[in-house]
Amino acid sequence: MPAMPKRFKRVIEDFVCFNCGTEIKGGGYTDHCPNCLWGLHVDNNPGDRASKCKGRLKPVGAAYDGFGYMIEYECLKCGAKKRFGASENDNEELLISLVERSGAV
Ligand SMILES: [Zn+2]
Ligand SMILES: [Zn+2]
């Protein structure tokens, strides 16, 4: 197996979803899986990657705010509540079911 070419450290990272195994290409704003919508508690503020928690963020609800979906999360490790904006290639069926679950239409 050839050695991996040396690469510059990238802020944008590709990762494999711990929950559903989807390979995710980092787009700079990728803080959750577009397929199952689960995320990781890596940020204190969106995008800063400053959290030491690294717990799994369960999508517990969503709301449509007129511009896009906001997904509500609860961290399974520390219990923190988070909100992320959905990205355009997120699983819309799942988003809609989350909106229905959270009761905000
Ligand atoms: Zn996933
Ligand atoms: Zn956490």
PDB file of C-alpha atoms and ligand atoms in Angstrom:
ATOM      1  CA  MET A   1       0.000   0.000   0.000  1.00  0.00           C
ATOM      2  CA  PRO A   2       1.586   3.303  -1.055  1.00  0.00           C
ATOM      3  CA  ALA A   3       2.185   5.914   1.594  1.00  0.00           C
ATOM      4  CA  MET A   4      -0.397   8.646   1.794  1.00  0.00           C
ATOM      5  CA  PRO A   5       0.837  11.787   0.072  1.00  0.00           C
ATOM      6  CA  LYS A   6       1.826  14.438   2.529  1.00  0.00           C
ATOM      7  CA  ARG A   7      -0.935  16.940   2.798  1.00  0.00           C
ATOM      8  CA  PHE A   8      -1.371  20.315   4.276  1.00  0.00           C
ATOM      9  CA  LYS A   9      -3.420  20.303   7.419  1.00  0.00           C
ATOM     10  CA  ARG A  10      -6.951  21.051   6.455  1.00  0.00           C
ATOM     11  CA  VAL A  11      -9.581  22.648   8.580  1.00  0.00           C
ATOM     12  CA  ILE A  12     -12.195  20.995   6.435  1.00  0.00           C
ATOM     13  CA  GLU A  13     -12.276  17.323   7.258  1.00  0.00           C
ATOM     14  CA  ASP A  14     -13.886  14.344   5.618  1.00  0.00           C
ATOM     15  CA  PHE A  15     -15.332  11.833   8.007  1.00  0.00           C
ATOM     16  CA  VAL A  16     -17.406   8.696   8.204  1.00  0.00           C
ATOM     17  CA  CYS A  17     -20.624   8.979  10.151  1.00  0.00           C
ATOM     18  CA  PHE A  18     -20.471   7.020  13.423  1.00  0.00           C
ATOM     19  CA  ASN A  19     -24.197   6.405  13.233  1.00  0.00           C
ATOM     20  CA  CYS A  20     -25.000   5.320   9.668  1.00  0.00           C
ATOM     21  CA  GLY A  21     -21.557   4.921   8.041  1.00  0.00           C
ATOM     22  CA  THR A  22     -22.102   7.556   5.357  1.00  0.00           C
ATOM     23  CA  GLU A  23     -18.878   9.080   4.056  1.00  0.00           C
ATOM     24  CA  ILE A  24     -19.118  12.810   4.403  1.00  0.00           C
ATOM     25  CA  LYS A  25     -17.050  15.229   2.413  1.00  0.00           C
ATOM     26  CA  GLY A  26     -16.245  18.168   4.612  1.00  0.00           C
ATOM     27  CA  GLY A  27     -17.534  21.401   3.183  1.00  0.00           C
ATOM     28  CA  GLY A  28     -16.325  23.703   5.908  1.00  0.00           C
ATOM     29  CA  TYR A  29     -19.747  23.865   7.502  1.00  0.00           C
ATOM     30  CA  THR A  30     -20.275  20.173   7.953  1.00  0.00           C
ATOM     31  CA  ASP A  31     -21.196  19.652  11.578  1.00  0.00           C
ATOM     32  CA  HIS A  32     -23.614  16.790  11.113  1.00  0.00           C
ATOM     33  CA  CYS A  33     -24.352  13.851   8.849  1.00  0.00           C
ATOM     34  CA  PRO A  34     -26.581  14.768   5.877  1.00  0.00           C
ATOM     35  CA  ASN A  35     -28.049  11.261   5.799  1.00  0.00           C
ATOM     36  CA  CYS A  36     -29.095  10.577   9.403  1.00  0.00           C
ATOM     37  CA  LEU A  37     -28.507  14.133  10.763  1.00  0.00           C
ATOM     38  CA  TRP A  38     -26.565  12.996  13.816  1.00  0.00           C
ATOM     39  CA  GLY A  39     -23.676  15.210  14.795  1.00  0.00           C
ATOM     40  CA  LEU A  40     -20.737  15.378  17.158  1.00  0.00           C
ATOM     41  CA  HIS A  41     -20.317  17.815  20.019  1.00  0.00           C
ATOM     42  CA  VAL A  42     -17.077  19.382  18.830  1.00  0.00           C
ATOM     43  CA  ASP A  43     -17.985  23.068  18.910  1.00  0.00           C
ATOM     44  CA  ASN A  44     -18.701  25.498  21.695  1.00  0.00           C
ATOM     45  CA  ASN A  45     -19.720  28.016  19.108  1.00  0.00           C
ATOM     46  CA  PRO A  46     -20.547  26.889  15.581  1.00  0.00           C
ATOM     47  CA  GLY A  47     -17.392  25.952  13.710  1.00  0.00           C
ATOM     48  CA  ASP A  48     -14.847  26.633  16.453  1.00  0.00           C
ATOM     49  CA  ARG A  49     -14.115  22.931  17.214  1.00  0.00           C
ATOM     50  CA  ALA A  50     -13.276  24.068  20.754  1.00  0.00           C
ATOM     51  CA  SER A  51     -15.409  21.638  22.741  1.00  0.00           C
ATOM     52  CA  LYS A  52     -13.653  18.880  24.629  1.00  0.00           C
ATOM     53  CA  CYS A  53     -16.853  16.865  24.895  1.00  0.00           C
ATOM     54  CA  LYS A  54     -16.870  14.930  21.567  1.00  0.00           C
ATOM     55  CA  GLY A  55     -20.184  13.405  22.589  1.00  0.00           C
ATOM     56  CA  ARG A  56     -22.792  12.297  20.101  1.00  0.00           C
ATOM     57  CA  LEU A  57     -25.452  14.839  19.221  1.00  0.00           C
ATOM     58  CA  LYS A  58     -28.859  13.335  18.744  1.00  0.00           C
ATOM     59  CA  PRO A  59     -31.259  15.258  16.499  1.00  0.00           C
ATOM     60  CA  VAL A  60     -34.315  15.833  18.700  1.00  0.00           C
ATOM     61  CA  GLY A  61     -36.247  18.369  16.690  1.00  0.00           C
ATOM     62  CA  ALA A  62     -36.187  20.830  13.830  1.00  0.00           C
ATOM     63  CA  ALA A  63     -37.871  24.024  12.790  1.00  0.00           C
ATOM     64  CA  TYR A  64     -38.218  25.841   9.515  1.00  0.00           C
ATOM     65  CA  ASP A  65     -37.399  29.492   9.997  1.00  0.00           C
ATOM     66  CA  GLY A  66     -38.290  30.816   6.565  1.00  0.00           C
ATOM     67  CA  PHE A  67     -34.769  30.536   5.181  1.00  0.00           C
ATOM     68  CA  GLY A  68     -33.923  26.965   6.029  1.00  0.00           C
ATOM     69  CA  TYR A  69     -34.182  24.278   8.647  1.00  0.00           C
ATOM     70  CA  MET A  70     -32.669  24.589  12.077  1.00  0.00           C
ATOM     71  CA  ILE A  71     -31.934  21.231  13.671  1.00  0.00           C
ATOM     72  CA  GLU A  72     -32.074  20.928  17.437  1.00  0.00           C
ATOM     73  CA  TYR A  73     -29.672  18.545  19.114  1.00  0.00           C
ATOM     74  CA  GLU A  74     -29.098  17.084  22.504  1.00  0.00           C
ATOM     75  CA  CYS A  75     -25.649  15.802  23.426  1.00  0.00           C
ATOM     76  CA  LEU A  76     -25.858  12.230  24.732  1.00  0.00           C
ATOM     77  CA  LYS A  77     -22.702  12.747  26.791  1.00  0.00           C
ATOM     78  CA  CYS A  78     -23.051  16.128  28.504  1.00  0.00           C
ATOM     79  CA  GLY A  79     -26.694  16.961  27.823  1.00  0.00           C
ATOM     80  CA  ALA A  80     -25.922  20.233  26.050  1.00  0.00           C
ATOM     81  CA  LYS A  81     -28.575  21.570  23.711  1.00  0.00           C
ATOM     82  CA  LYS A  82     -27.358  22.675  20.322  1.00  0.00           C
ATOM     83  CA  ARG A  83     -28.872  24.133  17.186  1.00  0.00           C
ATOM     84  CA  PHE A  84     -27.339  23.815  13.748  1.00  0.00           C
ATOM     85  CA  GLY A  85     -28.585  25.090  10.436  1.00  0.00           C
ATOM     86  CA  ALA A  86     -29.338  22.253   8.038  1.00  0.00           C
ATOM     87  CA  SER A  87     -27.345  22.169   4.834  1.00  0.00           C
ATOM     88  CA  GLU A  88     -28.945  21.902   1.429  1.00  0.00           C
ATOM     89  CA  ASN A  89     -28.070  18.248   0.896  1.00  0.00           C
ATOM     90  CA  ASP A  90     -29.499  17.113   4.218  1.00  0.00           C
ATOM     91  CA  ASN A  91     -32.083  14.361   4.322  1.00  0.00           C
ATOM     92  CA  GLU A  92     -35.258  16.375   3.941  1.00  0.00           C
ATOM     93  CA  GLU A  93     -37.643  13.556   4.810  1.00  0.00           C
ATOM     94  CA  LEU A  94     -35.894  13.186   8.125  1.00  0.00           C
ATOM     95  CA  LEU A  95     -35.924  16.945   8.665  1.00  0.00           C
ATOM     96  CA  ILE A  96     -39.659  17.056   8.095  1.00  0.00           C
ATOM     97  CA  SER A  97     -40.248  14.213  10.525  1.00  0.00           C
ATOM     98  CA  LEU A  98     -38.180  16.102  13.104  1.00  0.00           C
ATOM     99  CA  VAL A  99     -40.245  19.239  12.537  1.00  0.00           C
ATOM    100  CA  GLU A 100     -43.394  17.208  13.099  1.00  0.00           C
ATOM    101  CA  ARG A 101     -41.932  15.624  16.208  1.00  0.00           C
ATOM    102  CA  SER A 102     -41.018  18.970  17.738  1.00  0.00           C
ATOM    103  CA  GLY A 103     -44.508  20.272  17.008  1.00  0.00           C
ATOM    104  CA  ALA A 104     -43.322  23.472  15.329  1.00  0.00           C
ATOM    105  CA  VAL A 105     -44.757  23.726  11.858  1.00  0.00           C
TER     106      VAL A 105
HETATM  107 ZN    ZN B   1     -25.163   9.447   9.492  1.00  0.00          ZN
HETATM  108 ZN    ZN B   2     -21.478  17.261  24.879  1.00  0.00          ZN
END
